[in-house]
PDB file of C-alpha atoms in Angstrom:
ATOM      1  CA  MET A   1       9.849  68.976 104.522  1.00 96.00           C
ATOM      2  CA  THR A   2       7.096  71.295 103.297  1.00 98.00           C
ATOM      3  CA  VAL A   3       5.485  70.034 100.104  1.00 98.00           C
ATOM      4  CA  ALA A   4       2.798  71.527  97.870  1.00 98.00           C
ATOM      5  CA  VAL A   5       0.952  69.469  95.271  1.00 98.00           C
ATOM      6  CA  MET A   6      -0.158  71.607  92.344  1.00 98.00           C
ATOM      7  CA  GLY A   7      -3.001  69.874  90.506  1.00 96.00           C
ATOM      8  CA  ALA A   8      -3.911  67.355  93.176  1.00 95.00           C
ATOM      9  CA  GLY A   9      -5.643  64.675  91.141  1.00 93.00           C
ATOM     10  CA  ALA A  10      -5.048  60.956  91.519  1.00 94.00           C
ATOM     11  CA  VAL A  11      -1.257  61.045  91.047  1.00 96.00           C
ATOM     12  CA  GLY A  12      -0.723  64.099  93.235  1.00 97.00           C
ATOM     13  CA  CYS A  13      -3.017  62.817  95.967  1.00 98.00           C
ATOM     14  CA  PHE A  14      -1.280  59.438  96.051  1.00 98.00           C
ATOM     15  CA  PHE A  15       2.276  60.728  96.300  1.00 98.00           C
ATOM     16  CA  GLY A  16       1.368  63.747  98.434  1.00 98.00           C
ATOM     17  CA  GLY A  17      -0.616  61.477 100.722  1.00 98.00           C
ATOM     18  CA  MET A  18       2.317  59.084 101.072  1.00 98.00           C
ATOM     19  CA  LEU A  19       4.554  61.982 102.146  1.00 98.00           C
ATOM     20  CA  ALA A  20       1.940  63.325 104.582  1.00 98.00           C
ATOM     21  CA  ARG A  21       1.485  59.863 106.062  1.00 97.00           C
ATOM     22  CA  ALA A  22       5.244  59.825 106.723  1.00 97.00           C
ATOM     23  CA  GLY A  23       5.024  63.086 108.675  1.00 97.00           C
ATOM     24  CA  HIS A  24       5.821  65.752 106.072  1.00 98.00           C
ATOM     25  CA  ASP A  25       3.851  69.018 105.888  1.00 98.00           C
ATOM     26  CA  VAL A  26       1.799  68.624 102.689  1.00 98.00           C
ATOM     27  CA  VAL A  27      -0.822  70.868 101.108  1.00 98.00           C
ATOM     28  CA  LEU A  28      -2.923  69.608  98.198  1.00 98.00           C
ATOM     29  CA  ILE A  29      -4.008  72.298  95.722  1.00 98.00           C
ATOM     30  CA  GLY A  30      -6.963  71.072  93.725  1.00 96.00           C
ATOM     31  CA  ARG A  31     -10.627  71.263  92.837  1.00 94.00           C
ATOM     32  CA  PRO A  32     -13.151  72.577  95.410  1.00 96.00           C
ATOM     33  CA  SER A  33     -15.046  69.271  95.728  1.00 95.00           C
ATOM     34  CA  HIS A  34     -11.859  67.414  96.690  1.00 95.00           C
ATOM     35  CA  VAL A  35     -10.573  70.217  98.901  1.00 97.00           C
ATOM     36  CA  ASP A  36     -13.843  70.397 100.853  1.00 97.00           C
ATOM     37  CA  ALA A  37     -13.900  66.636 101.418  1.00 97.00           C
ATOM     38  CA  ILE A  38     -10.235  66.532 102.493  1.00 97.00           C
ATOM     39  CA  ARG A  39     -10.655  69.422 104.903  1.00 96.00           C
ATOM     40  CA  GLU A  40     -13.616  67.698 106.533  1.00 96.00           C
ATOM     41  CA  HIS A  41     -12.528  64.064 106.558  1.00 96.00           C
ATOM     42  CA  GLY A  42      -8.903  63.907 105.461  1.00 97.00           C
ATOM     43  CA  LEU A  43      -7.694  62.227 102.271  1.00 98.00           C
ATOM     44  CA  ARG A  44      -8.911  58.674 101.940  1.00 98.00           C
ATOM     45  CA  MET A  45      -6.011  56.606 100.619  1.00 98.00           C
ATOM     46  CA  ASP A  46      -7.550  53.362  99.415  1.00 97.00           C
ATOM     47  CA  THR A  47      -4.374  51.552  98.386  1.00 93.00           C
ATOM     48  CA  ARG A  48      -3.078  48.058  97.762  1.00 87.00           C
ATOM     49  CA  MET A  49      -1.218  48.286 101.091  1.00 90.00           C
ATOM     50  CA  PHE A  50      -3.635  50.117 103.414  1.00 95.00           C
ATOM     51  CA  ASP A  51      -6.952  52.002 103.566  1.00 97.00           C
ATOM     52  CA  GLU A  52      -6.689  55.098 105.767  1.00 96.00           C
ATOM     53  CA  GLN A  53      -7.890  58.669 106.201  1.00 97.00           C
ATOM     54  CA  VAL A  54      -4.726  60.783 106.036  1.00 97.00           C
ATOM     55  CA  ARG A  55      -4.852  64.254 107.560  1.00 96.00           C
ATOM     56  CA  LEU A  56      -3.187  67.032 105.553  1.00 97.00           C
ATOM     57  CA  ARG A  57      -3.885  70.540 104.345  1.00 97.00           C
ATOM     58  CA  ALA A  58      -5.895  71.297 101.205  1.00 98.00           C
ATOM     59  CA  ASP A  59      -6.608  74.483  99.281  1.00 98.00           C
ATOM     60  CA  THR A  60      -7.955  75.677  95.939  1.00 97.00           C
ATOM     61  CA  GLU A  61      -5.480  78.548  95.481  1.00 97.00           C
ATOM     62  CA  PRO A  62      -1.867  78.458  94.234  1.00 97.00           C
ATOM     63  CA  ALA A  63      -0.955  80.832  97.084  1.00 98.00           C
ATOM     64  CA  ALA A  64      -1.066  77.800  99.383  1.00 98.00           C
ATOM     65  CA  ALA A  65       2.299  76.780  97.882  1.00 98.00           C
ATOM     66  CA  ARG A  66       4.023  79.708  99.610  1.00 97.00           C
ATOM     67  CA  GLY A  67       6.944  78.427 101.695  1.00 96.00           C
ATOM     68  CA  ALA A  68       7.096  75.003 100.047  1.00 98.00           C
ATOM     69  CA  ASP A  69      10.482  73.334  99.696  1.00 98.00           C
ATOM     70  CA  VAL A  70       9.138  71.184  96.853  1.00 98.00           C
ATOM     71  CA  VAL A  71       6.147  71.427  94.528  1.00 98.00           C
ATOM     72  CA  LEU A  72       4.860  68.178  93.059  1.00 98.00           C
ATOM     73  CA  PHE A  73       3.651  69.604  89.750  1.00 98.00           C
ATOM     74  CA  CYS A  74       0.819  67.333  88.601  1.00 97.00           C
ATOM     75  CA  VAL A  75      -1.397  69.472  86.379  1.00 96.00           C
ATOM     76  CA  LYS A  76      -2.496  68.277  82.946  1.00 93.00           C
ATOM     77  CA  SER A  77       0.119  68.836  80.246  1.00 94.00           C
ATOM     78  CA  THR A  78      -2.268  71.208  78.477  1.00 92.00           C
ATOM     79  CA  ASP A  79      -2.179  73.481  81.563  1.00 95.00           C
ATOM     80  CA  THR A  80       1.581  73.436  82.235  1.00 96.00           C
ATOM     81  CA  VAL A  81       2.439  77.016  81.286  1.00 97.00           C
ATOM     82  CA  SER A  82      -0.695  78.680  82.689  1.00 97.00           C
ATOM     83  CA  ALA A  83      -0.410  76.817  86.008  1.00 97.00           C
ATOM     84  CA  ALA A  84       3.296  77.666  86.298  1.00 97.00           C
ATOM     85  CA  ARG A  85       2.541  81.361  85.846  1.00 97.00           C
ATOM     86  CA  GLU A  86      -0.187  81.211  88.511  1.00 97.00           C
ATOM     87  CA  LEU A  87       2.236  79.520  90.886  1.00 97.00           C
ATOM     88  CA  GLU A  88       5.308  81.687  90.213  1.00 97.00           C
ATOM     89  CA  PRO A  89       4.578  84.575  92.652  1.00 97.00           C
ATOM     90  CA  PHE A  90       4.439  82.151  95.577  1.00 98.00           C
ATOM     91  CA  LEU A  91       7.634  80.199  94.931  1.00 98.00           C
ATOM     92  CA  GLY A  92      10.899  80.705  96.755  1.00 96.00           C
ATOM     93  CA  PRO A  93      14.096  81.038  94.696  1.00 96.00           C
ATOM     94  CA  ASP A  94      15.187  77.499  95.613  1.00 96.00           C
ATOM     95  CA  THR A  95      11.808  75.751  95.501  1.00 98.00           C
ATOM     96  CA  LEU A  96      12.149  72.566  93.468  1.00 98.00           C
ATOM     97  CA  LEU A  97       9.394  71.805  90.975  1.00 98.00           C
ATOM     98  CA  LEU A  98       9.058  68.095  90.323  1.00 98.00           C
ATOM     99  CA  SER A  99       7.171  67.616  87.055  1.00 98.00           C
ATOM    100  CA  MET A 100       5.134  64.415  87.547  1.00 97.00           C
ATOM    101  CA  GLN A 101       3.141  64.760  84.331  1.00 96.00           C
ATOM    102  CA  ASN A 102       2.431  62.701  81.246  1.00 91.00           C
ATOM    103  CA  GLY A 103       4.434  63.579  78.161  1.00 91.00           C
ATOM    104  CA  VAL A 104       8.127  64.181  77.601  1.00 94.00           C
ATOM    105  CA  ASP A 105       8.604  67.967  77.364  1.00 93.00           C
ATOM    106  CA  ASN A 106       6.859  69.456  80.409  1.00 95.00           C
ATOM    107  CA  ALA A 107      10.053  70.078  82.393  1.00 96.00           C
ATOM    108  CA  GLU A 108      11.492  71.980  79.434  1.00 95.00           C
ATOM    109  CA  ARG A 109       8.322  74.067  79.191  1.00 96.00           C
ATOM    110  CA  LEU A 110       8.494  74.825  82.929  1.00 97.00           C
ATOM    111  CA  ARG A 111      12.102  75.981  82.620  1.00 97.00           C
ATOM    112  CA  GLU A 112      11.042  78.442  79.922  1.00 96.00           C
ATOM    113  CA  VAL A 113       8.762  80.318  82.356  1.00 96.00           C
ATOM    114  CA  LEU A 114      10.316  79.724  85.810  1.00 97.00           C
ATOM    115  CA  LYS A 115      13.700  80.509  87.355  1.00 97.00           C
ATOM    116  CA  GLN A 116      13.374  77.828  90.062  1.00 97.00           C
ATOM    117  CA  PRO A 117      15.051  74.414  89.689  1.00 98.00           C
ATOM    118  CA  VAL A 118      12.949  71.883  87.767  1.00 98.00           C
ATOM    119  CA  SER A 119      13.272  68.106  87.776  1.00 97.00           C
ATOM    120  CA  ALA A 120      11.398  65.802  85.425  1.00 97.00           C
ATOM    121  CA  ALA A 121       9.971  62.702  87.087  1.00 97.00           C
ATOM    122  CA  VAL A 122       8.762  59.507  85.472  1.00 95.00           C
ATOM    123  CA  VAL A 123       5.751  58.196  87.382  1.00 95.00           C
ATOM    124  CA  TYR A 124       4.767  54.539  87.435  1.00 91.00           C
ATOM    125  CA  VAL A 125       1.483  54.210  89.316  1.00 91.00           C
ATOM    126  CA  ALA A 126      -2.106  53.175  88.613  1.00 87.00           C
ATOM    127  CA  THR A 127      -4.524  55.437  90.486  1.00 89.00           C
ATOM    128  CA  GLU A 128      -7.859  57.150  90.104  1.00 90.00           C
ATOM    129  CA  MET A 129     -10.051  59.530  92.075  1.00 93.00           C
ATOM    130  CA  ALA A 130     -12.920  57.323  93.203  1.00 93.00           C
ATOM    131  CA  GLY A 131     -14.822  60.245  94.694  1.00 95.00           C
ATOM    132  CA  PRO A 132     -14.246  63.597  96.419  1.00 96.00           C
ATOM    133  CA  GLY A 133     -11.152  63.268  98.586  1.00 97.00           C
ATOM    134  CA  HIS A 134     -10.855  59.536  97.796  1.00 97.00           C
ATOM    135  CA  VAL A 135      -7.828  58.258  95.861  1.00 97.00           C
ATOM    136  CA  LYS A 136      -7.883  54.605  94.835  1.00 94.00           C
ATOM    137  CA  HIS A 137      -4.590  52.843  94.108  1.00 94.00           C
ATOM    138  CA  HIS A 138      -4.569  49.942  91.633  1.00 86.00           C
ATOM    139  CA  GLY A 139      -0.868  49.152  91.559  1.00 84.00           C
ATOM    140  CA  ARG A 140       2.794  50.145  91.488  1.00 88.00           C
ATOM    141  CA  GLY A 141       3.981  53.512  92.812  1.00 93.00           C
ATOM    142  CA  GLU A 142       7.612  54.227  91.926  1.00 94.00           C
ATOM    143  CA  LEU A 143       9.456  57.245  90.524  1.00 96.00           C
ATOM    144  CA  VAL A 144      12.503  58.006  88.393  1.00 96.00           C
ATOM    145  CA  ILE A 145      13.791  61.544  89.019  1.00 96.00           C
ATOM    146  CA  GLU A 146      16.115  63.802  87.055  1.00 96.00           C
ATOM    147  CA  PRO A 147      19.133  65.251  88.912  1.00 97.00           C
ATOM    148  CA  ALA A 148      18.529  68.844  90.083  1.00 96.00           C
ATOM    149  CA  PRO A 149      19.189  70.980  93.164  1.00 96.00           C
ATOM    150  CA  GLY A 150      16.978  69.503  95.881  1.00 95.00           C
ATOM    151  CA  ALA A 151      16.318  66.231  94.043  1.00 96.00           C
ATOM    152  CA  GLU A 152      18.338  64.151  96.515  1.00 96.00           C
ATOM    153  CA  ARG A 153      16.363  65.582  99.427  1.00 96.00           C
ATOM    154  CA  ILE A 154      12.940  64.809  97.953  1.00 97.00           C
ATOM    155  CA  ALA A 155      14.171  61.362  96.886  1.00 97.00           C
ATOM    156  CA  GLN A 156      15.148  60.637 100.481  1.00 97.00           C
ATOM    157  CA  ALA A 157      11.757  61.887 101.692  1.00 98.00           C
ATOM    158  CA  PHE A 158       9.938  59.622  99.246  1.00 98.00           C
ATOM    159  CA  ALA A 159      12.111  56.650 100.183  1.00 97.00           C
ATOM    160  CA  GLY A 160      11.293  57.268 103.856  1.00 97.00           C
ATOM    161  CA  ALA A 161       7.596  57.316 102.913  1.00 97.00           C
ATOM    162  CA  GLY A 162       7.790  53.907 101.243  1.00 96.00           C
ATOM    163  CA  VAL A 163       8.021  55.162  97.661  1.00 97.00           C
ATOM    164  CA  ALA A 164      10.740  53.573  95.539  1.00 96.00           C
ATOM    165  CA  VAL A 165      12.828  56.285  93.842  1.00 96.00           C
ATOM    166  CA  GLU A 166      15.740  56.289  91.419  1.00 95.00           C
ATOM    167  CA  ILE A 167      17.712  59.375  90.386  1.00 96.00           C
ATOM    168  CA  SER A 168      18.771  58.859  86.775  1.00 95.00           C
ATOM    169  CA  ASP A 169      20.880  60.750  84.247  1.00 93.00           C
ATOM    170  CA  ASN A 170      18.684  59.330  81.463  1.00 95.00           C
ATOM    171  CA  VAL A 171      15.262  60.548  82.531  1.00 95.00           C
ATOM    172  CA  ARG A 172      14.663  61.570  78.918  1.00 95.00           C
ATOM    173  CA  GLY A 173      14.936  57.922  77.884  1.00 96.00           C
ATOM    174  CA  ALA A 174      12.653  56.865  80.740  1.00 95.00           C
ATOM    175  CA  LEU A 175      10.082  59.529  79.809  1.00 96.00           C
ATOM    176  CA  TRP A 176      10.105  58.366  76.195  1.00 97.00           C
ATOM    177  CA  SER A 177       9.764  54.731  77.251  1.00 96.00           C
ATOM    178  CA  LYS A 178       6.701  55.664  79.296  1.00 95.00           C
ATOM    179  CA  LEU A 179       5.408  57.766  76.393  1.00 97.00           C
ATOM    180  CA  LEU A 180       5.488  54.716  74.117  1.00 97.00           C
ATOM    181  CA  ILE A 181       3.654  52.660  76.752  1.00 96.00           C
ATOM    182  CA  ASN A 182       1.012  55.382  77.070  1.00 96.00           C
ATOM    183  CA  CYS A 183       0.678  55.597  73.291  1.00 97.00           C
ATOM    184  CA  ALA A 184       0.031  51.857  73.190  1.00 98.00           C
ATOM    185  CA  TYR A 185      -2.651  51.858  75.899  1.00 98.00           C
ATOM    186  CA  ASN A 186      -4.237  55.240  76.508  1.00 97.00           C
ATOM    187  CA  ALA A 187      -6.199  55.872  73.329  1.00 98.00           C
ATOM    188  CA  LEU A 188      -7.318  52.249  72.946  1.00 98.00           C
ATOM    189  CA  SER A 189      -8.504  52.118  76.556  1.00 98.00           C
ATOM    190  CA  ALA A 190     -10.342  55.424  76.056  1.00 97.00           C
ATOM    191  CA  LEU A 191     -12.023  54.557  72.759  1.00 97.00           C
ATOM    192  CA  SER A 192     -13.124  51.126  73.969  1.00 97.00           C
ATOM    193  CA  ASP A 193     -13.814  52.265  77.572  1.00 96.00           C
ATOM    194  CA  GLN A 194     -12.003  49.143  78.760  1.00 97.00           C
ATOM    195  CA  PRO A 195      -9.456  48.541  81.531  1.00 95.00           C
ATOM    196  CA  TYR A 196      -6.118  47.164  80.433  1.00 96.00           C
ATOM    197  CA  GLY A 197      -6.761  43.542  81.338  1.00 95.00           C
ATOM    198  CA  GLU A 198      -9.965  43.398  79.293  1.00 97.00           C
ATOM    199  CA  LEU A 199      -8.652  45.585  76.485  1.00 97.00           C
ATOM    200  CA  VAL A 200      -5.865  43.189  75.489  1.00 97.00           C
ATOM    201  CA  LYS A 201      -8.355  40.325  75.090  1.00 97.00           C
ATOM    202  CA  GLY A 202      -9.850  42.063  72.055  1.00 96.00           C
ATOM    203  CA  GLU A 203      -9.185  40.620  68.639  1.00 97.00           C
ATOM    204  CA  GLY A 204      -6.215  42.256  66.943  1.00 97.00           C
ATOM    205  CA  VAL A 205      -5.333  44.507  69.901  1.00 98.00           C
ATOM    206  CA  TRP A 206      -1.798  43.181  70.353  1.00 97.00           C
ATOM    207  CA  THR A 207      -1.173  43.633  66.620  1.00 98.00           C
ATOM    208  CA  VAL A 208      -2.267  47.265  66.785  1.00 98.00           C
ATOM    209  CA  MET A 209      -0.143  47.836  69.891  1.00 98.00           C
ATOM    210  CA  ASP A 210       2.882  46.342  68.142  1.00 97.00           C
ATOM    211  CA  GLN A 211       2.380  48.753  65.235  1.00 98.00           C
ATOM    212  CA  LEU A 212       2.092  51.705  67.633  1.00 98.00           C
ATOM    213  CA  LEU A 213       5.309  50.602  69.349  1.00 98.00           C
ATOM    214  CA  ASP A 214       7.141  50.094  66.037  1.00 98.00           C
ATOM    215  CA  GLU A 215       6.303  53.669  65.092  1.00 98.00           C
ATOM    216  CA  GLY A 216       7.301  54.971  68.522  1.00 98.00           C
ATOM    217  CA  HIS A 217      10.641  53.173  68.456  1.00 98.00           C
ATOM    218  CA  ALA A 218      11.347  54.587  64.992  1.00 98.00           C
ATOM    219  CA  VAL A 219      10.622  58.163  66.099  1.00 98.00           C
ATOM    220  CA  ALA A 220      12.717  57.746  69.255  1.00 98.00           C
ATOM    221  CA  GLU A 221      15.651  56.410  67.260  1.00 97.00           C
ATOM    222  CA  ALA A 222      15.417  59.265  64.767  1.00 98.00           C
ATOM    223  CA  ASP A 223      15.330  61.723  67.680  1.00 97.00           C
ATOM    224  CA  GLY A 224      18.440  60.243  69.289  1.00 97.00           C
ATOM    225  CA  VAL A 225      16.600  58.942  72.355  1.00 96.00           C
ATOM    226  CA  ARG A 226      18.120  56.062  74.341  1.00 95.00           C
ATOM    227  CA  LEU A 227      15.061  54.200  75.598  1.00 96.00           C
ATOM    228  CA  ILE A 228      15.091  52.519  79.006  1.00 92.00           C
ATOM    229  CA  GLY A 229      14.388  48.810  79.239  1.00 91.00           C
ATOM    230  CA  ASP A 230      12.367  46.540  76.991  1.00 96.00           C
ATOM    231  CA  VAL A 231       9.338  48.698  76.202  1.00 97.00           C
ATOM    232  CA  ARG A 232       7.502  45.940  74.347  1.00 96.00           C
ATOM    233  CA  GLU A 233       7.828  43.575  77.312  1.00 96.00           C
ATOM    234  CA  ALA A 234       6.730  46.362  79.680  1.00 95.00           C
ATOM    235  CA  VAL A 235       3.573  46.860  77.607  1.00 96.00           C
ATOM    236  CA  ARG A 236       2.710  43.198  77.926  1.00 96.00           C
ATOM    237  CA  LYS A 237       3.342  43.150  81.678  1.00 94.00           C
ATOM    238  CA  ILE A 238       1.049  46.110  82.347  1.00 91.00           C
ATOM    239  CA  ALA A 239      -2.009  44.097  81.320  1.00 93.00           C
ATOM    240  CA  VAL A 240      -1.083  41.676  84.121  1.00 91.00           C
ATOM    241  CA  THR A 241       0.105  44.113  86.801  1.00 86.00           C
ATOM    242  CA  MET A 242      -2.668  46.716  86.246  1.00 86.00           C
ATOM    243  CA  PRO A 243      -5.602  44.725  84.814  1.00 90.00           C
ATOM    244  CA  GLY A 244      -8.294  46.920  86.375  1.00 88.00           C
ATOM    245  CA  GLN A 245      -6.755  50.253  85.403  1.00 88.00           C
ATOM    246  CA  TYR A 246      -8.444  52.563  82.874  1.00 92.00           C
ATOM    247  CA  SER A 247      -6.080  54.975  81.155  1.00 94.00           C
ATOM    248  CA  SER A 248      -6.100  58.613  82.221  1.00 92.00           C
ATOM    249  CA  THR A 249      -7.387  59.388  78.717  1.00 96.00           C
ATOM    250  CA  ALA A 250     -10.333  57.041  79.281  1.00 96.00           C
ATOM    251  CA  GLN A 251     -11.070  58.656  82.647  1.00 92.00           C
ATOM    252  CA  ASP A 252     -10.995  62.134  81.094  1.00 93.00           C
ATOM    253  CA  LEU A 253     -13.291  61.174  78.205  1.00 94.00           C
ATOM    254  CA  ARG A 254     -15.749  59.521  80.569  1.00 92.00           C
ATOM    255  CA  ARG A 255     -15.939  62.714  82.648  1.00 90.00           C
ATOM    256  CA  GLY A 256     -16.254  64.955  79.611  1.00 92.00           C
ATOM    257  CA  LYS A 257     -12.868  66.577  80.268  1.00 90.00           C
ATOM    258  CA  PRO A 258     -10.163  67.454  77.728  1.00 91.00           C
ATOM    259  CA  THR A 259      -7.547  64.723  77.417  1.00 95.00           C
ATOM    260  CA  GLU A 260      -3.761  64.851  77.105  1.00 95.00           C
ATOM    261  CA  ILE A 261      -3.806  63.003  73.782  1.00 97.00           C
ATOM    262  CA  ASP A 262      -1.980  65.901  72.058  1.00 96.00           C
ATOM    263  CA  HIS A 263       0.963  65.212  74.391  1.00 95.00           C
ATOM    264  CA  LEU A 264       0.867  61.434  73.837  1.00 97.00           C
ATOM    265  CA  ASN A 265       0.035  60.013  70.383  1.00 98.00           C
ATOM    266  CA  GLY A 266      -0.254  63.577  69.102  1.00 97.00           C
ATOM    267  CA  PHE A 267       3.300  64.328  70.228  1.00 97.00           C
ATOM    268  CA  LEU A 268       4.574  61.280  68.330  1.00 97.00           C
ATOM    269  CA  VAL A 269       2.696  62.471  65.246  1.00 98.00           C
ATOM    270  CA  ARG A 270       4.363  65.900  65.424  1.00 97.00           C
ATOM    271  CA  ARG A 271       7.850  64.485  66.050  1.00 97.00           C
ATOM    272  CA  GLY A 272       7.339  61.919  63.298  1.00 98.00           C
ATOM    273  CA  GLU A 273       6.409  64.664  60.858  1.00 98.00           C
ATOM    274  CA  ALA A 274       9.422  66.757  61.902  1.00 98.00           C
ATOM    275  CA  LEU A 275      11.812  63.819  61.552  1.00 98.00           C
ATOM    276  CA  GLY A 276      10.310  62.264  58.414  1.00 98.00           C
ATOM    277  CA  VAL A 277       9.094  59.111  60.196  1.00 98.00           C
ATOM    278  CA  PRO A 278       5.636  57.752  59.178  1.00 98.00           C
ATOM    279  CA  VAL A 279       3.281  57.185  62.140  1.00 98.00           C
ATOM    280  CA  PRO A 280      -0.103  56.216  60.601  1.00 98.00           C
ATOM    281  CA  ALA A 281      -1.389  54.140  63.538  1.00 98.00           C
ATOM    282  CA  ASN A 282      -0.639  56.888  66.067  1.00 98.00           C
ATOM    283  CA  ARG A 283      -2.206  59.456  63.740  1.00 98.00           C
ATOM    284  CA  VAL A 284      -5.454  57.475  63.500  1.00 98.00           C
ATOM    285  CA  LEU A 285      -5.760  57.053  67.284  1.00 98.00           C
ATOM    286  CA  HIS A 286      -4.924  60.696  67.925  1.00 98.00           C
ATOM    287  CA  THR A 287      -7.611  61.753  65.441  1.00 98.00           C
ATOM    288  CA  LEU A 288     -10.236  59.412  66.911  1.00 98.00           C
ATOM    289  CA  VAL A 289      -9.688  60.631  70.468  1.00 97.00           C
ATOM    290  CA  ARG A 290      -9.854  64.249  69.338  1.00 96.00           C
ATOM    291  CA  LEU A 291     -13.158  63.461  67.600  1.00 96.00           C
ATOM    292  CA  ALA A 292     -14.447  61.868  70.808  1.00 95.00           C
ATOM    293  CA  GLU A 293     -13.461  65.020  72.706  1.00 92.00           C
ATOM    294  CA  LEU A 294     -15.366  67.113  70.163  1.00 89.00           C
ATOM    295  CA  GLY A 295     -18.406  64.914  70.675  1.00 81.00           C
ATOM    296  CA  ASN A 296     -18.183  65.530  74.425  1.00 80.00           C
ATOM    297  CA  GLU A 297     -18.014  69.277  73.845  1.00 75.00           C
ATOM    298  CA  GLU A 298     -21.063  69.231  71.566  1.00 72.00           C
ATOM    299  CA  ALA A 299     -23.019  67.095  74.054  1.00 68.00           C
ATOM    300  CA  ALA A 300     -22.245  69.577  76.801  1.00 59.00           C
TER     301      ALA A 300
END
């Protein structure tokens, strides 16, 4: 299978690397510093299972996706529409786009601008880019995929590469469950600059997380969402299974990059307003992260 990874950061490099390691033809489309390192040395996959240099193609241009059977679409939620338009001229009519992004509405936004099949994917993995061409894996690594033309084929490819995959008719519920988990952890990890295991040791943190989850559950219920699993229990387990992981929001703030907070706590704020559900805790965290982003911009 020919696979392109659009927005090859930590998530894209991990899953693209797993497919390349299993023998699939993979091209990573990403930033020049990563592309240069991967072209010279391969992608270093520093995982919980192995530490290897994986050889695969890398490019900075969307044109590298030409001929791909599947695109792992991993750009930031803020860049969804612009990246899709850049990619569109190079897609075949049956190319599957697998949206592996944070947030709950990216697949819908992709369908508004592309004619190709789109499948939303819920990603459960703790990764970070530890340097140019170096992806570090902290834990987990499974996917839940929405049914779509080509979804069975990519699911089989992932399974053959050692990635656990489930195709589910309730990906919306799974996306919302992950959204609530992200809303509990991401902003707090970013504002405190703490990994999950240390974060939850702070006084009052579990109380704040419970309030964030109460608000999230209320918005989901008002929106008719059927959540997957026990979200509150999942939040507690993450501190144990991913103790060294910093949230993607924390990583973005640390690097002076825009965050996806508008698509996490900010999304809950907007849906809460639309549905008449109060979300004061999520509103405060969304505002604080946006202020921290503004401080980064002024410092730059």
